[in-house]
Amino acid sequence: MPKMGMNVRLREWRQKADLTRAEMAKMINLSKSGIKYKLTCDEERLRRWEAGEVAWPREPYRLALAEVTHLDPEDLGFVPVKRGPAKAENEQLPHSSSLANIGTNLAALRDKADFERQLSAPADEGTLVVPGRAPDGRIIFLSVSRRTFLQGLGVGLAGIMPSENTSLPVSPARRLATATGDLSPVEHLQQVRKVLIDNDNLLGPLNTIPAVQQQITAIHQLRQAARGTDRHQLLRLQAEYCEFCGWLYHDAGDFQAAQYWADRALELSHAVADRDMTTFILARKSQLAGDMGDAVTAIDLAEAASTLARPGSKLEALAPTYGGYGHALRNDGNTARRELDRAHELLLNVADDPNSPWGLWLDEPYLQAQRARSNAELGRFSEAVEGFRYATAAVPPSFRRDLGVYLSRESIAHAGAGEPEHAASVAMSALCIAEDTGSARIINELLKLDQQLQPWRSAPLVAELRTALRGTVLRQA
């Protein structure tokens, strides 16, 4: 017989979900309400709830419990308690300094300028990239110096952009001058960028972001003493590194940082008067807006890129590729299809331009993947599945992270088509790639899938996927 007042329903739900108290507490903290209200649930709080010592948790915890369990508090065994208005007004929401609230507790930063100096510290001090949750619940990854992390300041990183204008104890430019050998600094930095891009393609953004930011700092310092052509080359290189940094943060799920670096790159592209670079960055900003669900901005930026693109270039085909998805977000299927058809026709008529480094990866499989994503957004799930299968079969081995993104989106299309077992099977492959590369884009797509698969959660493959996904998210957060 349970003790009088004991909350058996809550305990039974947790046990059926195969969760320890610590695991369930963490899920509460990582829920949408947990992030919003900075909840600090722990094993002891769960014990008190299950023991009946707390009959009616405060509202933020009730909201988080409902999001985790998909049940009302009363269905979990809690009994409403009438509270006086004075007590309700004086009750303060908790503050947390746990990793579950990375990116949401900016008040924990004692000095933003001092934090930026630490974030731009030289490599031998050590830089960590830590995963966490954005306020809207997305997984994001943030780079932070080891010193800052150990001092407990790693909880407030979202929106803090590393300064390019930082004075460092040991100058990266001086380090660069002693490490380039027979190469000029510009040649060396160009080679480093190629290596970092290859590293990103294979391993994702986690280990690449700190290195890219260090190169940006070094370039900025080299520009202070450069003159004429050398300074112009360095300015161009800084723009290219900033664009790459924006892409890394995009893949890491930190859209605010991605927008910052993309805007910085756009500004520098105008400074070097590089029409192709400006066009590419506008197209990338359209892609970023689409991933953020901002349809109008995605369309407007794609149209701007189309206007600026050189006729016959790949960039002319890239712009409507992302604009088409913007129209799909607005549920305008006819315009979305016209834009994607236009991108296809433009791609067929691209003139070879060996001197342009932008959009080299744009090919028919990539375009088909974007078309498939638009079809999924429009509810054309069977067409989407077919398109993703075509794209995944053609992905080069060096683009494994992109393969994971396509697979995660294909799994969502399978779920939309009412094929939960296929969805779970494809998603398991995507999850393996996400764990290897640290790509938040893959994880966030799989979190969407997890919600879609709720009606089939008892199916064996679906249950296996949900357990694996839960373990990955708990480890990362």
Short mmCIF file of C-alpha atoms in Angstrom, two decimals:
data_model
loop_
_atom_site.label_atom_id
_atom_site.label_comp_id
_atom_site.label_asym_id
_atom_site.label_seq_id
_atom_site.Cartn_x
_atom_site.Cartn_y
_atom_site.Cartn_z
CA MET A 1 0.00 0.00 0.00
CA PRO A 2 1.39 3.41 -0.85
CA LYS A 3 1.78 5.93 1.93
CA MET A 4 -1.01 8.47 2.43
CA GLY A 5 -0.43 11.40 0.07
CA MET A 6 2.21 9.61 -1.97
CA ASN A 7 2.11 10.57 -5.68
CA VAL A 8 1.97 7.12 -7.25
CA ARG A 9 0.93 8.35 -10.70
CA LEU A 10 4.01 10.50 -11.16
CA ARG A 11 6.34 7.75 -10.01
CA GLU A 12 4.63 5.18 -12.25
CA TRP A 13 4.90 7.47 -15.28
CA ARG A 14 8.62 7.97 -14.66
CA GLN A 15 9.25 4.26 -14.20
CA LYS A 16 7.29 3.33 -17.35
CA ALA A 17 9.35 5.90 -19.26
CA ASP A 18 12.47 4.16 -17.91
CA LEU A 19 13.83 7.39 -16.45
CA THR A 20 15.83 7.91 -13.30
CA ARG A 21 14.90 10.91 -11.20
CA ALA A 22 18.06 12.67 -12.39
CA GLU A 23 17.18 12.03 -16.05
CA MET A 24 13.62 13.25 -15.66
CA ALA A 25 14.80 16.33 -13.79
CA LYS A 26 17.15 17.13 -16.63
CA MET A 27 14.39 16.74 -19.20
CA ILE A 28 12.26 19.20 -17.19
CA ASN A 29 15.11 21.73 -17.17
CA LEU A 30 15.60 21.28 -20.93
CA SER A 31 11.92 21.64 -21.82
CA LYS A 32 10.64 24.83 -23.44
CA SER A 33 9.33 26.13 -20.09
CA GLY A 34 12.45 24.89 -18.32
CA ILE A 35 14.57 27.08 -20.58
CA LYS A 36 12.17 30.02 -20.42
CA TYR A 37 11.96 30.09 -16.61
CA LYS A 38 15.52 28.82 -15.91
CA LEU A 39 14.22 25.89 -13.85
CA THR A 40 16.58 23.95 -11.58
CA CYS A 41 14.80 20.68 -11.06
CA ASP A 42 16.89 17.93 -9.43
CA GLU A 43 16.54 14.47 -7.88
CA GLU A 44 15.48 15.88 -4.53
CA ARG A 45 12.64 17.88 -6.05
CA LEU A 46 11.41 14.76 -7.89
CA ARG A 47 11.63 12.78 -4.65
CA ARG A 48 9.50 15.39 -2.83
CA TRP A 49 6.92 15.37 -5.63
CA GLU A 50 6.67 11.59 -5.64
CA ALA A 51 6.50 11.44 -1.85
CA GLY A 52 3.56 13.83 -1.88
CA GLU A 53 5.44 16.49 0.09
CA VAL A 54 4.56 18.95 -2.67
CA ALA A 55 0.93 18.59 -3.75
CA TRP A 56 0.93 21.34 -6.41
CA PRO A 57 4.22 22.55 -7.94
CA ARG A 58 4.57 26.13 -9.02
CA GLU A 59 3.25 27.02 -12.48
CA PRO A 60 6.60 26.97 -14.36
CA TYR A 61 7.23 23.41 -13.17
CA ARG A 62 3.66 22.38 -14.04
CA LEU A 63 4.14 23.72 -17.56
CA ALA A 64 7.46 21.91 -17.93
CA LEU A 65 5.96 18.65 -16.62
CA ALA A 66 3.15 18.88 -19.16
CA GLU A 67 5.67 19.40 -21.97
CA VAL A 68 7.76 16.41 -20.88
CA THR A 69 4.94 13.97 -20.12
CA HIS A 70 2.17 15.29 -22.43
CA LEU A 71 -0.19 15.00 -19.44
CA ASP A 72 -1.97 17.56 -17.27
CA PRO A 73 -0.63 17.92 -13.69
CA GLU A 74 -3.87 16.44 -12.32
CA ASP A 75 -3.34 13.34 -14.47
CA LEU A 76 0.10 13.00 -12.89
CA GLY A 77 -1.39 12.84 -9.41
CA PHE A 78 -0.99 16.47 -8.36
CA VAL A 79 -3.81 18.21 -6.51
CA PRO A 80 -4.48 21.94 -7.10
CA VAL A 81 -3.93 24.13 -4.05
CA LYS A 82 -5.45 27.58 -3.74
CA ARG A 83 -2.76 30.16 -3.15
CA GLY A 84 -3.21 33.64 -1.76
CA PRO A 85 -2.43 36.53 -4.13
CA ALA A 86 0.35 37.91 -1.92
CA LYS A 87 2.22 34.63 -1.95
CA ALA A 88 1.83 34.29 -5.70
CA GLU A 89 3.14 37.81 -6.27
CA ASN A 90 6.17 37.36 -4.02
CA GLU A 91 7.15 33.99 -5.39
CA GLN A 92 10.35 34.36 -7.41
CA LEU A 93 11.35 32.18 -10.31
CA PRO A 94 14.63 30.40 -9.74
CA HIS A 95 17.90 31.26 -11.40
CA SER A 96 20.27 28.60 -12.60
CA SER A 97 23.96 28.44 -13.45
CA SER A 98 23.74 24.92 -14.85
CA LEU A 99 24.76 23.94 -18.38
CA ALA A 100 21.08 23.33 -19.14
CA ASN A 101 20.66 27.11 -19.31
CA ILE A 102 23.62 27.92 -21.55
CA GLY A 103 22.74 30.91 -23.68
CA THR A 104 19.88 32.14 -21.48
CA ASN A 105 21.45 33.57 -18.31
CA LEU A 106 23.27 36.67 -19.52
CA ALA A 107 23.07 38.16 -16.04
CA ALA A 108 25.77 35.73 -14.96
CA LEU A 109 28.34 37.62 -17.04
CA ARG A 110 30.17 40.02 -14.74
CA ASP A 111 31.86 41.95 -17.53
CA LYS A 112 31.10 41.45 -21.22
CA ALA A 113 34.30 43.12 -22.39
CA ASP A 114 36.41 40.93 -20.10
CA PHE A 115 34.52 37.87 -21.35
CA GLU A 116 35.27 38.79 -24.98
CA ARG A 117 38.96 39.10 -24.16
CA GLN A 118 38.95 35.64 -22.64
CA LEU A 119 36.99 34.15 -25.55
CA SER A 120 39.63 35.43 -27.98
CA ALA A 121 42.49 34.02 -25.88
CA PRO A 122 45.39 32.24 -27.65
CA ALA A 123 45.05 28.57 -28.44
CA ASP A 124 47.50 27.35 -25.81
CA GLU A 125 45.14 28.57 -23.08
CA GLY A 126 42.57 26.08 -24.37
CA THR A 127 39.15 26.57 -25.89
CA LEU A 128 36.10 24.43 -25.27
CA VAL A 129 32.99 24.16 -27.40
CA VAL A 130 30.05 23.32 -25.17
CA PRO A 131 26.53 22.26 -26.18
CA GLY A 132 23.43 23.75 -24.69
CA ARG A 133 19.89 24.95 -25.39
CA ALA A 134 18.76 28.17 -27.03
CA PRO A 135 15.77 29.93 -25.44
CA ASP A 136 13.47 28.44 -28.10
CA GLY A 137 14.60 24.90 -27.24
CA ARG A 138 17.00 24.32 -30.15
CA ILE A 139 20.33 22.61 -29.50
CA ILE A 140 23.20 25.06 -30.03
CA PHE A 141 26.98 24.82 -29.63
CA LEU A 142 29.07 27.67 -28.23
CA SER A 143 32.84 28.21 -28.02
CA VAL A 144 34.26 29.40 -24.70
CA SER A 145 37.75 29.66 -23.24
CA ARG A 146 38.66 27.02 -20.69
CA ARG A 147 39.31 29.71 -18.09
CA THR A 148 35.85 31.22 -18.56
CA PHE A 149 34.19 27.83 -18.42
CA LEU A 150 35.98 26.85 -15.20
CA GLN A 151 35.09 30.17 -13.61
CA GLY A 152 31.43 29.34 -14.16
CA LEU A 153 30.76 32.00 -16.76
CA GLY A 154 29.92 29.52 -19.51
CA VAL A 155 26.21 29.92 -18.84
CA GLY A 156 25.72 33.21 -20.62
CA LEU A 157 27.23 32.94 -24.06
CA ALA A 158 24.37 33.35 -26.49
CA GLY A 159 24.58 36.63 -28.36
CA ILE A 160 28.16 37.37 -27.20
CA MET A 161 30.26 37.86 -30.31
CA PRO A 162 34.06 37.56 -30.09
CA SER A 163 35.79 40.85 -30.78
CA GLU A 164 38.03 41.14 -33.82
CA ASN A 165 39.64 44.14 -32.21
CA THR A 166 41.03 42.46 -29.11
CA SER A 167 44.43 43.05 -27.62
CA LEU A 168 45.89 39.66 -26.69
CA PRO A 169 48.81 38.76 -24.40
CA VAL A 170 50.46 36.95 -27.31
CA SER A 171 49.65 38.32 -30.75
CA PRO A 172 48.18 35.77 -33.19
CA ALA A 173 49.76 37.84 -35.96
CA ARG A 174 53.17 37.36 -34.37
CA ARG A 175 52.52 33.63 -34.01
CA LEU A 176 51.52 33.54 -37.68
CA ALA A 177 54.66 35.35 -38.82
CA THR A 178 56.85 32.68 -37.22
CA ALA A 179 54.81 29.74 -38.54
CA THR A 180 54.38 30.48 -42.24
CA GLY A 181 57.82 29.42 -43.45
CA ASP A 182 58.32 30.33 -47.13
CA LEU A 183 54.66 31.29 -47.59
CA SER A 184 53.38 34.83 -47.23
CA PRO A 185 50.85 35.34 -44.42
CA VAL A 186 48.04 35.64 -46.98
CA GLU A 187 49.04 32.37 -48.70
CA HIS A 188 49.33 30.63 -45.35
CA LEU A 189 45.91 31.86 -44.21
CA GLN A 190 44.35 30.75 -47.50
CA GLN A 191 45.72 27.24 -47.01
CA VAL A 192 44.55 27.17 -43.39
CA ARG A 193 41.04 28.12 -44.51
CA LYS A 194 40.95 25.21 -46.96
CA VAL A 195 42.04 22.80 -44.21
CA LEU A 196 39.40 24.16 -41.83
CA ILE A 197 36.68 23.80 -44.49
CA ASP A 198 37.69 20.16 -45.02
CA ASN A 199 37.63 19.63 -41.24
CA ASP A 200 34.15 21.14 -41.04
CA ASN A 201 32.83 18.91 -43.83
CA LEU A 202 33.98 15.80 -41.98
CA LEU A 203 33.63 16.72 -38.31
CA GLY A 204 31.21 19.63 -38.08
CA PRO A 205 31.61 22.99 -36.32
CA LEU A 206 32.64 22.05 -32.79
CA ASN A 207 36.40 22.00 -33.21
CA THR A 208 36.51 24.47 -36.08
CA ILE A 209 34.89 27.59 -34.62
CA PRO A 210 37.73 28.48 -32.18
CA ALA A 211 40.39 28.05 -34.87
CA VAL A 212 38.48 30.20 -37.37
CA GLN A 213 37.99 32.98 -34.83
CA GLN A 214 41.68 32.95 -34.00
CA GLN A 215 42.53 33.40 -37.69
CA ILE A 216 40.09 36.32 -37.92
CA THR A 217 41.85 37.98 -35.00
CA ALA A 218 45.25 37.40 -36.62
CA ILE A 219 44.07 38.87 -39.94
CA HIS A 220 42.67 41.94 -38.22
CA GLN A 221 45.99 42.52 -36.49
CA LEU A 222 48.00 42.01 -39.68
CA ARG A 223 45.85 44.61 -41.43
CA GLN A 224 46.94 47.28 -38.95
CA ALA A 225 50.50 47.29 -40.32
CA ALA A 226 49.75 46.34 -43.97
CA ARG A 227 49.63 48.76 -46.89
CA GLY A 228 48.22 48.83 -50.41
CA THR A 229 47.62 45.49 -52.10
CA ASP A 230 48.58 43.48 -49.01
CA ARG A 231 45.94 45.19 -46.88
CA HIS A 232 43.31 44.73 -49.60
CA GLN A 233 44.11 40.98 -49.80
CA LEU A 234 43.88 40.69 -46.04
CA LEU A 235 40.53 42.52 -46.05
CA ARG A 236 39.20 40.07 -48.63
CA LEU A 237 40.50 37.13 -46.61
CA GLN A 238 38.90 38.49 -43.45
CA ALA A 239 35.55 38.68 -45.28
CA GLU A 240 35.92 35.06 -46.41
CA TYR A 241 36.75 33.90 -42.88
CA CYS A 242 33.80 35.85 -41.43
CA GLU A 243 31.44 34.24 -43.95
CA PHE A 244 32.80 30.81 -42.99
CA CYS A 245 32.40 31.61 -39.30
CA GLY A 246 28.76 32.52 -39.94
CA TRP A 247 28.22 29.17 -41.63
CA LEU A 248 29.80 27.31 -38.69
CA TYR A 249 27.50 29.02 -36.20
CA HIS A 250 24.56 28.29 -38.52
CA ASP A 251 25.38 24.59 -38.39
CA ALA A 252 25.93 24.85 -34.64
CA GLY A 253 22.37 26.12 -34.25
CA ASP A 254 23.34 29.55 -32.91
CA PHE A 255 21.39 31.69 -35.36
CA GLN A 256 22.12 34.97 -33.58
CA ALA A 257 25.88 34.45 -33.91
CA ALA A 258 25.41 33.25 -37.50
CA GLN A 259 23.60 36.48 -38.38
CA TYR A 260 26.33 38.56 -36.76
CA TRP A 261 29.15 36.97 -38.74
CA ALA A 262 27.15 36.95 -42.00
CA ASP A 263 26.45 40.67 -41.58
CA ARG A 264 30.14 41.28 -40.84
CA ALA A 265 31.11 39.37 -43.99
CA LEU A 266 28.55 41.29 -46.08
CA GLU A 267 29.97 44.59 -44.90
CA LEU A 268 33.53 43.53 -45.75
CA SER A 269 32.47 42.17 -49.16
CA HIS A 270 31.26 45.66 -50.05
CA ALA A 271 34.57 47.08 -48.81
CA VAL A 272 36.51 44.90 -51.28
CA ALA A 273 33.90 45.48 -54.02
CA ASP A 274 33.52 41.76 -54.73
CA ARG A 275 30.19 41.32 -56.50
CA ASP A 276 30.26 37.51 -56.39
CA MET A 277 31.05 37.42 -52.70
CA THR A 278 28.27 39.86 -51.89
CA THR A 279 25.82 37.81 -53.97
CA PHE A 280 26.84 34.58 -52.24
CA ILE A 281 26.49 36.06 -48.76
CA LEU A 282 23.02 37.42 -49.60
CA ALA A 283 22.02 33.93 -50.77
CA ARG A 284 23.45 32.40 -47.59
CA LYS A 285 21.54 34.90 -45.48
CA SER A 286 18.41 33.82 -47.37
CA GLN A 287 19.20 30.20 -46.46
CA LEU A 288 19.70 31.19 -42.82
CA ALA A 289 16.40 33.10 -42.75
CA GLY A 290 14.65 30.02 -44.17
CA ASP A 291 16.11 27.81 -41.45
CA MET A 292 14.89 30.34 -38.90
CA GLY A 293 11.39 30.12 -40.37
CA ASP A 294 11.46 33.74 -41.56
CA ALA A 295 9.83 33.27 -44.98
CA VAL A 296 9.61 36.93 -46.02
CA THR A 297 13.27 37.66 -45.28
CA ALA A 298 14.31 34.47 -47.08
CA ILE A 299 12.39 35.57 -50.18
CA ASP A 300 13.58 39.19 -50.09
CA LEU A 301 17.25 38.27 -49.69
CA ALA A 302 17.01 35.65 -52.44
CA GLU A 303 15.53 38.26 -54.79
CA ALA A 304 18.35 40.67 -53.89
CA ALA A 305 20.91 37.97 -54.63
CA SER A 306 19.20 37.16 -57.95
CA THR A 307 19.33 40.82 -58.99
CA LEU A 308 23.04 41.06 -58.19
CA ALA A 309 24.15 37.67 -59.57
CA ARG A 310 26.26 37.61 -62.72
CA PRO A 311 24.39 36.03 -65.64
CA GLY A 312 25.58 32.50 -66.31
CA SER A 313 27.12 32.04 -62.84
CA LYS A 314 26.20 29.37 -60.32
CA LEU A 315 25.16 32.12 -57.97
CA GLU A 316 22.35 33.00 -60.37
CA ALA A 317 20.94 29.50 -59.76
CA LEU A 318 21.67 29.49 -56.01
CA ALA A 319 19.45 32.45 -55.16
CA PRO A 320 16.11 30.98 -56.38
CA THR A 321 17.04 27.68 -54.72
CA TYR A 322 16.72 29.31 -51.31
CA GLY A 323 13.95 31.65 -52.42
CA GLY A 324 11.86 28.63 -53.40
CA TYR A 325 11.99 27.32 -49.83
CA GLY A 326 10.91 30.74 -48.57
CA HIS A 327 7.78 30.50 -50.72
CA ALA A 328 7.19 26.95 -49.45
CA LEU A 329 7.26 28.32 -45.89
CA ARG A 330 4.45 30.65 -46.92
CA ASN A 331 2.55 27.65 -48.32
CA ASP A 332 2.80 29.11 -51.81
CA GLY A 333 3.46 25.87 -53.66
CA ASN A 334 3.11 27.24 -57.18
CA THR A 335 5.67 30.01 -56.69
CA ALA A 336 7.99 27.66 -54.82
CA ARG A 337 7.93 25.21 -57.72
CA ARG A 338 8.48 27.99 -60.29
CA GLU A 339 11.52 29.28 -58.41
CA LEU A 340 13.03 25.81 -58.07
CA ASP A 341 12.34 25.09 -61.75
CA ARG A 342 14.07 28.37 -62.60
CA ALA A 343 17.05 27.35 -60.46
CA HIS A 344 17.20 24.05 -62.35
CA GLU A 345 17.18 25.77 -65.75
CA LEU A 346 19.83 28.25 -64.68
CA LEU A 347 22.01 25.46 -63.33
CA LEU A 348 21.84 23.63 -66.67
CA ASN A 349 23.14 26.74 -68.43
CA VAL A 350 25.94 27.66 -66.02
CA ALA A 351 29.12 28.72 -67.82
CA ASP A 352 32.37 27.32 -66.45
CA ASP A 353 34.07 29.93 -64.27
CA PRO A 354 37.24 28.47 -62.71
CA ASN A 355 38.07 31.80 -61.06
CA SER A 356 34.91 31.90 -58.90
CA PRO A 357 35.18 30.08 -55.54
CA TRP A 358 31.52 30.53 -54.61
CA GLY A 359 28.84 27.86 -54.69
CA LEU A 360 31.09 25.20 -56.21
CA TRP A 361 29.03 22.51 -54.45
CA LEU A 362 25.78 23.54 -56.12
CA ASP A 363 24.79 20.64 -58.39
CA GLU A 364 21.68 18.69 -59.36
CA PRO A 365 21.60 16.49 -56.20
CA TYR A 366 21.90 19.56 -53.95
CA LEU A 367 19.07 21.25 -55.81
CA GLN A 368 16.96 18.10 -55.53
CA ALA A 369 17.52 18.05 -51.77
CA GLN A 370 16.27 21.63 -51.52
CA ARG A 371 13.27 20.79 -53.70
CA ALA A 372 12.53 17.79 -51.47
CA ARG A 373 12.64 20.00 -48.39
CA SER A 374 10.16 22.42 -49.98
CA ASN A 375 7.90 19.51 -50.93
CA ALA A 376 7.95 18.24 -47.34
CA GLU A 377 7.06 21.73 -46.09
CA LEU A 378 4.14 21.76 -48.54
CA GLY A 379 2.91 18.31 -47.44
CA ARG A 380 4.06 16.50 -50.58
CA PHE A 381 5.76 13.81 -48.55
CA SER A 382 6.09 11.06 -51.16
CA GLU A 383 7.79 13.47 -53.59
CA ALA A 384 10.03 14.64 -50.74
CA VAL A 385 11.13 11.10 -49.88
CA GLU A 386 11.99 10.41 -53.51
CA GLY A 387 13.98 13.64 -53.78
CA PHE A 388 15.96 13.03 -50.60
CA ARG A 389 16.81 9.48 -51.68
CA TYR A 390 18.18 10.81 -54.96
CA ALA A 391 20.25 13.42 -53.12
CA THR A 392 21.66 11.09 -50.44
CA ALA A 393 22.80 8.59 -53.09
CA ALA A 394 24.96 11.28 -54.69
CA VAL A 395 26.54 12.88 -51.58
CA PRO A 396 30.38 12.68 -51.73
CA PRO A 397 32.04 10.89 -48.77
CA SER A 398 33.71 14.13 -47.67
CA PHE A 399 30.26 15.74 -47.17
CA ARG A 400 29.12 13.30 -44.49
CA ARG A 401 27.53 16.01 -42.34
CA ASP A 402 25.35 17.09 -45.29
CA LEU A 403 24.35 13.45 -45.68
CA GLY A 404 23.16 13.49 -42.08
CA VAL A 405 21.07 16.62 -42.71
CA TYR A 406 19.42 15.05 -45.77
CA LEU A 407 18.72 11.81 -43.90
CA SER A 408 17.16 13.66 -40.96
CA ARG A 409 14.89 15.58 -43.32
CA GLU A 410 14.04 12.42 -45.24
CA SER A 411 12.97 10.80 -41.98
CA ILE A 412 10.56 13.68 -41.36
CA ALA A 413 9.10 13.15 -44.84
CA HIS A 414 8.62 9.44 -44.07
CA ALA A 415 6.78 10.34 -40.87
CA GLY A 416 4.59 12.78 -42.78
CA ALA A 417 3.77 10.01 -45.25
CA GLY A 418 2.68 7.76 -42.37
CA GLU A 419 5.76 5.51 -42.50
CA PRO A 420 7.03 5.55 -38.90
CA GLU A 421 9.29 2.47 -39.19
CA HIS A 422 11.03 3.88 -42.27
CA ALA A 423 11.32 7.24 -40.53
CA ALA A 424 12.97 5.69 -37.46
CA SER A 425 15.35 3.58 -39.53
CA VAL A 426 16.59 6.53 -41.60
CA ALA A 427 16.77 8.75 -38.51
CA MET A 428 19.07 6.29 -36.71
CA SER A 429 21.64 6.73 -39.51
CA ALA A 430 21.30 10.51 -39.23
CA LEU A 431 21.72 10.34 -35.45
CA CYS A 432 25.02 8.48 -35.78
CA ILE A 433 26.34 11.23 -38.05
CA ALA A 434 25.06 13.91 -35.66
CA GLU A 435 26.98 12.35 -32.79
CA ASP A 436 30.18 12.25 -34.87
CA THR A 437 29.94 15.75 -36.31
CA GLY A 438 28.18 17.69 -33.56
CA SER A 439 25.78 19.22 -36.10
CA ALA A 440 22.90 20.93 -34.34
CA ARG A 441 21.06 21.14 -37.66
CA ILE A 442 20.75 17.34 -37.66
CA ILE A 443 19.78 17.11 -33.99
CA ASN A 444 17.11 19.78 -34.30
CA GLU A 445 15.55 18.05 -37.31
CA LEU A 446 15.47 14.80 -35.31
CA LEU A 447 13.82 16.59 -32.39
CA LYS A 448 11.06 17.68 -34.79
CA LEU A 449 10.76 14.07 -35.91
CA ASP A 450 10.47 12.92 -32.30
CA GLN A 451 7.32 15.01 -31.95
CA GLN A 452 5.88 13.66 -35.21
CA LEU A 453 6.44 10.06 -34.09
CA GLN A 454 4.46 10.46 -30.85
CA PRO A 455 1.44 8.49 -32.20
CA TRP A 456 3.74 5.53 -32.98
CA ARG A 457 5.96 5.71 -29.90
CA SER A 458 5.22 2.08 -28.95
CA ALA A 459 6.52 0.70 -32.28
CA PRO A 460 9.85 -1.12 -31.67
CA LEU A 461 12.03 0.91 -34.05
CA VAL A 462 10.44 4.17 -32.97
CA ALA A 463 10.98 3.35 -29.30
CA GLU A 464 14.61 2.46 -30.02
CA LEU A 465 15.14 5.76 -31.84
CA ARG A 466 13.52 7.80 -29.08
CA THR A 467 15.73 6.14 -26.47
CA ALA A 468 18.87 6.78 -28.54
CA LEU A 469 17.89 10.37 -29.28
CA ARG A 470 17.09 11.06 -25.64
CA GLY A 471 20.49 9.70 -24.64
CA THR A 472 22.26 11.88 -27.20
CA VAL A 473 20.48 15.04 -26.17
CA LEU A 474 21.05 14.38 -22.46
CA ARG A 475 24.76 13.77 -23.09
CA GLN A 476 25.09 16.92 -25.15
CA ALA A 477 23.12 19.18 -22.87
#
